[in-house]
Tab-separated table of C-alpha atoms in Angstrom:
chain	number	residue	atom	x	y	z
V	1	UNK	CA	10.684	13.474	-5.575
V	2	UNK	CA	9.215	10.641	-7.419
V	3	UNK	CA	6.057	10.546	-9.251
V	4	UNK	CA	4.483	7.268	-10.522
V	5	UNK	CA	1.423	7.568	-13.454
V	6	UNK	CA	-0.339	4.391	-14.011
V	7	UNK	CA	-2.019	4.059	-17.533
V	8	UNK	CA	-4.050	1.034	-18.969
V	9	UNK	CA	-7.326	0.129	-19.954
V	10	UNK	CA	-10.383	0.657	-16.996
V	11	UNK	CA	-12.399	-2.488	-18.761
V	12	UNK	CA	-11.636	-5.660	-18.944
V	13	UNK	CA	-13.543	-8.301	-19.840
V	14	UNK	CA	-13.773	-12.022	-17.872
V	15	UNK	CA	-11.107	-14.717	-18.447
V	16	UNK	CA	-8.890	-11.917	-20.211
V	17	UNK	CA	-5.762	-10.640	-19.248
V	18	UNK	CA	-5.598	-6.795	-17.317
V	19	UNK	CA	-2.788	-4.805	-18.387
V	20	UNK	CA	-1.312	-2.213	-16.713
V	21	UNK	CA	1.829	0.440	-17.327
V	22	UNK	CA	3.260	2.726	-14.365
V	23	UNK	CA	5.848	5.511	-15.683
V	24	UNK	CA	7.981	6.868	-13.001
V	25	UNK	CA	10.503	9.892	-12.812
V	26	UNK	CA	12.759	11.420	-9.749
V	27	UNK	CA	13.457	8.055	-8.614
V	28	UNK	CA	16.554	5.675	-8.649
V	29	UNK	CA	15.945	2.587	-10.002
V	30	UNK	CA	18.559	0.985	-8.541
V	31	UNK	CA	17.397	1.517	-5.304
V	32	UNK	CA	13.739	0.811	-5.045
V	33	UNK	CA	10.942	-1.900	-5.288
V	34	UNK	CA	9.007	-1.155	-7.767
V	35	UNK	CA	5.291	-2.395	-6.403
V	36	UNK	CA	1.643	-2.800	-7.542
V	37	UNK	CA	-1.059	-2.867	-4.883
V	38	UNK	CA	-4.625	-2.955	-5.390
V	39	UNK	CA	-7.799	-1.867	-3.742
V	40	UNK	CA	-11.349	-3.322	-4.211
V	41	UNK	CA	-14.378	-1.342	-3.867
V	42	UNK	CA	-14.873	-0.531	-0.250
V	43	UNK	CA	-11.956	-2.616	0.927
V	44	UNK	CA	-8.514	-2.735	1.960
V	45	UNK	CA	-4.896	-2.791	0.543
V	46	UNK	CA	-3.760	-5.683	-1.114
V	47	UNK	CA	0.235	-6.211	-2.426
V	48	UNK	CA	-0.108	-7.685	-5.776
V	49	UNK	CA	3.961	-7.703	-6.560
V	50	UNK	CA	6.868	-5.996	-7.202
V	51	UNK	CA	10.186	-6.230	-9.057
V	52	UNK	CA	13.537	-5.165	-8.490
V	53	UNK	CA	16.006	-3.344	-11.011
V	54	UNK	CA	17.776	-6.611	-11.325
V	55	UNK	CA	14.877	-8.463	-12.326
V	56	UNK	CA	13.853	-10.124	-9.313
V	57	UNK	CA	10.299	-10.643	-8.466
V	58	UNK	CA	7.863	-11.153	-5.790
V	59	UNK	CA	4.248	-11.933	-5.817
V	60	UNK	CA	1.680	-12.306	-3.536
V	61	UNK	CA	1.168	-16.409	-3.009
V	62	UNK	CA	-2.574	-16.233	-3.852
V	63	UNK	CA	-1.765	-14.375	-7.211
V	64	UNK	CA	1.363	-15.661	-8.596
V	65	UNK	CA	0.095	-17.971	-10.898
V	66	UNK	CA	-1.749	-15.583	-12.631
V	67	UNK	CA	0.443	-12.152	-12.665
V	68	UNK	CA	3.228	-10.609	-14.416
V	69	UNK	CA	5.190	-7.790	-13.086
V	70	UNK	CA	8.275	-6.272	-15.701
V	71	UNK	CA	10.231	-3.332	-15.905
V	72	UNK	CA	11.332	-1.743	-19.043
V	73	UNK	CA	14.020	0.522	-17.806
V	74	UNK	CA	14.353	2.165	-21.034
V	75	UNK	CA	10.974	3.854	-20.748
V	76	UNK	CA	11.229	4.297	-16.865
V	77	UNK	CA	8.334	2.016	-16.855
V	78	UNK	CA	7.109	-1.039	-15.290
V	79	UNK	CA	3.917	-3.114	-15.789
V	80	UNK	CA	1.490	-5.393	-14.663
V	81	UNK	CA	-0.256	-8.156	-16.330
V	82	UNK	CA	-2.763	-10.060	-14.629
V	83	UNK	CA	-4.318	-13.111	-16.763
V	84	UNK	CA	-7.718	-15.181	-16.344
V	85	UNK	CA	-9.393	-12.194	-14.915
V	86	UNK	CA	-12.698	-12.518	-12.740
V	87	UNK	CA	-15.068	-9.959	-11.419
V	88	UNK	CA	-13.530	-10.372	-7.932
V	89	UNK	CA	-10.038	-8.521	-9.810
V	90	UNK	CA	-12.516	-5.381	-10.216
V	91	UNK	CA	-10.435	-2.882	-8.009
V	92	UNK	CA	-8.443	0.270	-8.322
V	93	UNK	CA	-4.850	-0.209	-9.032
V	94	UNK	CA	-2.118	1.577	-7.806
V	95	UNK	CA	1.811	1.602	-8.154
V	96	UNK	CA	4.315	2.975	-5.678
V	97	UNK	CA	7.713	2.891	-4.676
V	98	UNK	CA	9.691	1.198	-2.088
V	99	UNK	CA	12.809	1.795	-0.831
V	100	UNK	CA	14.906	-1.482	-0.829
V	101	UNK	CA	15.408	-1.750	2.556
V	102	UNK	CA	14.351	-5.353	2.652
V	103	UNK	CA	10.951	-6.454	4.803
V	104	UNK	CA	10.994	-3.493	6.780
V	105	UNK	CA	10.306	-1.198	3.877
V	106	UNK	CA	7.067	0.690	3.215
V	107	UNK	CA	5.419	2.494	0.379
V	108	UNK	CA	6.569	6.215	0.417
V	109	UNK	CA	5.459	7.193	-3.338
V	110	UNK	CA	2.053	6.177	-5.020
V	111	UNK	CA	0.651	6.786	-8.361
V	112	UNK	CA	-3.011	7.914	-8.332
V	113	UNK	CA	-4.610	4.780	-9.078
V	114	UNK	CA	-6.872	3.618	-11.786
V	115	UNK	CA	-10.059	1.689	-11.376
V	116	UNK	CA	-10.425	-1.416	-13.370
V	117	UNK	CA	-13.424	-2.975	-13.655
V	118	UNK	CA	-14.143	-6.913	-14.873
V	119	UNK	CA	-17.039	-6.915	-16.662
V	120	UNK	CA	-18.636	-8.357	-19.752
U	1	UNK	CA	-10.317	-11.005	5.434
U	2	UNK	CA	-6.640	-8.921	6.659
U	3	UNK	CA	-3.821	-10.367	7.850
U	4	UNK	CA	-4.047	-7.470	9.772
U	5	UNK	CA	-7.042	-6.236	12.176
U	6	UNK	CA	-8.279	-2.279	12.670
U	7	UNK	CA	-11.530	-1.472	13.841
U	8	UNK	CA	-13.671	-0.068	10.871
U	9	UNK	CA	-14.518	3.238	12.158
U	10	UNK	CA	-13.446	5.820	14.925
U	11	UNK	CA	-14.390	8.826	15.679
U	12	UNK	CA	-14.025	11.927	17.935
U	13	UNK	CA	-14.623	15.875	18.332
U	14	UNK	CA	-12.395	18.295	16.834
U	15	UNK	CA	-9.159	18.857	19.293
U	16	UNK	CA	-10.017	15.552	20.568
U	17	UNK	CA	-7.649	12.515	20.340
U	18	UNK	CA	-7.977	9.276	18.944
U	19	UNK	CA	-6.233	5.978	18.720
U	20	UNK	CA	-6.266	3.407	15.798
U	21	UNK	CA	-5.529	0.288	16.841
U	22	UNK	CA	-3.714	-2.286	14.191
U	23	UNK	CA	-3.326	-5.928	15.510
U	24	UNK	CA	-1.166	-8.376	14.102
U	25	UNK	CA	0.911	-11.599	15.321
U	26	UNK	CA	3.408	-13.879	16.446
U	27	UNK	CA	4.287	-13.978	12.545
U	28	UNK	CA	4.179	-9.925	11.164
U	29	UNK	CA	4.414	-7.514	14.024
U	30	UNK	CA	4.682	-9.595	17.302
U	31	UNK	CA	8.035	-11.177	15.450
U	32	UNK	CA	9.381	-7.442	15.433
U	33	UNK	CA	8.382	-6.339	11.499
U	34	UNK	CA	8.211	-2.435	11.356
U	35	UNK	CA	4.678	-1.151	11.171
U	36	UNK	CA	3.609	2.184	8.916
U	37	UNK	CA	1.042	3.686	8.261
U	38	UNK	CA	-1.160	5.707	5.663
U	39	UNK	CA	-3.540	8.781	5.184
U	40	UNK	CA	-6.088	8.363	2.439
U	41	UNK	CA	-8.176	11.257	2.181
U	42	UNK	CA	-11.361	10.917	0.015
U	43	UNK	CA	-10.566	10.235	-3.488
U	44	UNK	CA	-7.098	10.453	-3.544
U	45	UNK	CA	-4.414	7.689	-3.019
U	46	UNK	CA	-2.582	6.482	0.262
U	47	UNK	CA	0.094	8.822	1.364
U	48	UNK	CA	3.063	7.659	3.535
U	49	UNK	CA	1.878	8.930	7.435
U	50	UNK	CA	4.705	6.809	9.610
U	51	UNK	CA	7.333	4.362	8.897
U	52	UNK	CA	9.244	2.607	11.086
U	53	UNK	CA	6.536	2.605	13.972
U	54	UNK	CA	7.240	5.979	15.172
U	55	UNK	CA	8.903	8.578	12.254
U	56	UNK	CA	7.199	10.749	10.389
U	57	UNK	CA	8.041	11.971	6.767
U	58	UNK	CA	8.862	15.572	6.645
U	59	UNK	CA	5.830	17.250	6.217
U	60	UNK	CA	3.510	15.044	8.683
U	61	UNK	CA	2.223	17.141	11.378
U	62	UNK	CA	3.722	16.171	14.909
U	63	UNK	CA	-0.178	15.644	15.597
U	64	UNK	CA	0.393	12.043	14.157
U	65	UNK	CA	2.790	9.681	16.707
U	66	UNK	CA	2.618	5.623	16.346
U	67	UNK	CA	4.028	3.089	18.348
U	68	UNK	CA	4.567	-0.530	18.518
U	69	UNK	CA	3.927	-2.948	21.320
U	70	UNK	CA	3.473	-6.803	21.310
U	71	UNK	CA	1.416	-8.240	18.135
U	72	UNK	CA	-0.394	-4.907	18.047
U	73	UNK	CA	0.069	-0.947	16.889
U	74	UNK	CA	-1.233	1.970	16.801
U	75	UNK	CA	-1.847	5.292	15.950
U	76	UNK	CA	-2.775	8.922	17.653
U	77	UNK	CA	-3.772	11.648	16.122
U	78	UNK	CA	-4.196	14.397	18.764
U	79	UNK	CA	-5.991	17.729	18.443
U	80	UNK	CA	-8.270	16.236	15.731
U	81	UNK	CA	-8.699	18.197	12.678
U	82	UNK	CA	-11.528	18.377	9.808
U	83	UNK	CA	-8.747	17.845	7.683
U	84	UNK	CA	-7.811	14.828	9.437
U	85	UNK	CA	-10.661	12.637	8.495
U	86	UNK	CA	-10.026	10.363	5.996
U	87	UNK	CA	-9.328	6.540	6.132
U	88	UNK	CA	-6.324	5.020	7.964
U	89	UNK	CA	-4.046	2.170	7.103
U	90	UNK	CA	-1.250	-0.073	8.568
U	91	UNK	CA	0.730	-2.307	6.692
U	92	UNK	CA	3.437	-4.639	8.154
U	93	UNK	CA	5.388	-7.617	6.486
U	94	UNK	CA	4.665	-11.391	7.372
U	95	UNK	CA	7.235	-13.716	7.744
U	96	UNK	CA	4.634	-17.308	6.995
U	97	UNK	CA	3.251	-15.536	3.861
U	98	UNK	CA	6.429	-13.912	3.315
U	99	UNK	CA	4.489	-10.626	1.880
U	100	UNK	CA	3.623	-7.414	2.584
U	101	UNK	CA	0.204	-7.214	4.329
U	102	UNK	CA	-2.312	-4.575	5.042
U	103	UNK	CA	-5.225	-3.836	7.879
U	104	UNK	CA	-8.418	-3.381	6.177
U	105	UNK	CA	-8.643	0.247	6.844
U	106	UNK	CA	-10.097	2.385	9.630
U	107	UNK	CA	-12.538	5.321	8.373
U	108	UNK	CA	-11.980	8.297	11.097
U	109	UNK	CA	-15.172	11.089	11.148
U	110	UNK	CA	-14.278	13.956	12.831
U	111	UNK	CA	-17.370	15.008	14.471
């Protein structure tokens, strides 16, 4: 069974750059999306990125400019780094899993989320 | 604003049933994406509730069934449980963004 941990700072201040670290176990890397989705106070889901074991990235249009996702496969870790930060960013960040099964897949493991907040 | 649409709130009587609604499009799940869905009870994180329209993870009570039909989804939950109230989302893939999308969530109060 996989388990995802996300780790980071929960303050960040405007214009700077939120930094995030998920460390998984139980889980093949090979075979999996590794994803960061976020969730703003009383809102819904949003699918920030993801990156494959090969590298590969995807990002959500609105967002790509401004984010970072890598995977340190030493560690069993992947981040996120999301620059130029504004209050609307304030939200509580989760990682998960996807199997790679392409644009049918779905999240089946999550991490339990950390709240960032933008403020000065 | 979603890419995908569920009502905010539902509600209903324990044994009762209830239906969440998710509606899409011609671009995410009228063009024949898979639709899941998750279980988020208070405080805690999204769990995986049904992937692939209809299947349930082991470990999902056969109370939860979801189907697929046209640009919209949804989900039943029959003989309603306290346990079962928490907030409800459906997530899809859309072929003009070219992302994963979400519905905005639908809080469900068991009475």
């Amino acid at each position: 069974q996989v388990q995802l941990q996300e780790s980071g700072p929960g303050l960040v201040k405007p214009s700077e750059t939120l930094s995030l670290a998920c460390t998984f176990s139980g889980g093949s890397i090979e075979s999996s999306y590794w994803t960061w989705i976020r969730q703003p106070p009383g809102k819904g889901l949003e699918w920030i990125g993801y990156i494959y074991y090969d590298g590969n990235t995807k990002y959500y249009p609105s967002l790509r400019s401004r984010v970072t996702i890598s995977l340190d496969m030493s560690k069993d870790q992947f981040s996120l780094r999301m620059s130029s930060v504004t209050a609307a960013d304030t939200a509580v960040y989760y990682c998960a899993r996807a199997p790679a099964h392409g644009s049918g897949t779905y999240f089946s493991q999550w991490g339990q989320g950390t709240l960032v907040t933008v403020s000065s | 604003q979603s890419v995908l649409t569920q009502p905010p709130s539902v509600s209903g009587a324990p044994g009762q049933r209830v239906t969440i609604y998710c509606t899409g499009s011609s671009s995410n799940i009228g063009a024949g994406y898979n639709v899941h869905w998750y279980q988020q009870l208070p405080g805690t994180s999204p769990k995986l509730l049904i992937y692939g329209n209809n299947i349930r993870p082991s470990g999902v009570p056969d109370r939860f069934s979801g189907s697929q039909s046209g640009t919209s989804a949804s989900l039943a939950v029959t003989g309603l449980q306290a346990e079962d109230e928490a907030e409800y989302h459906c997530q899809s893939f859309d072929r003009s963004l070219n992302v994963w999308v979400f519905g905005g969530g639908t809080k469900l109060t068991v009475l």
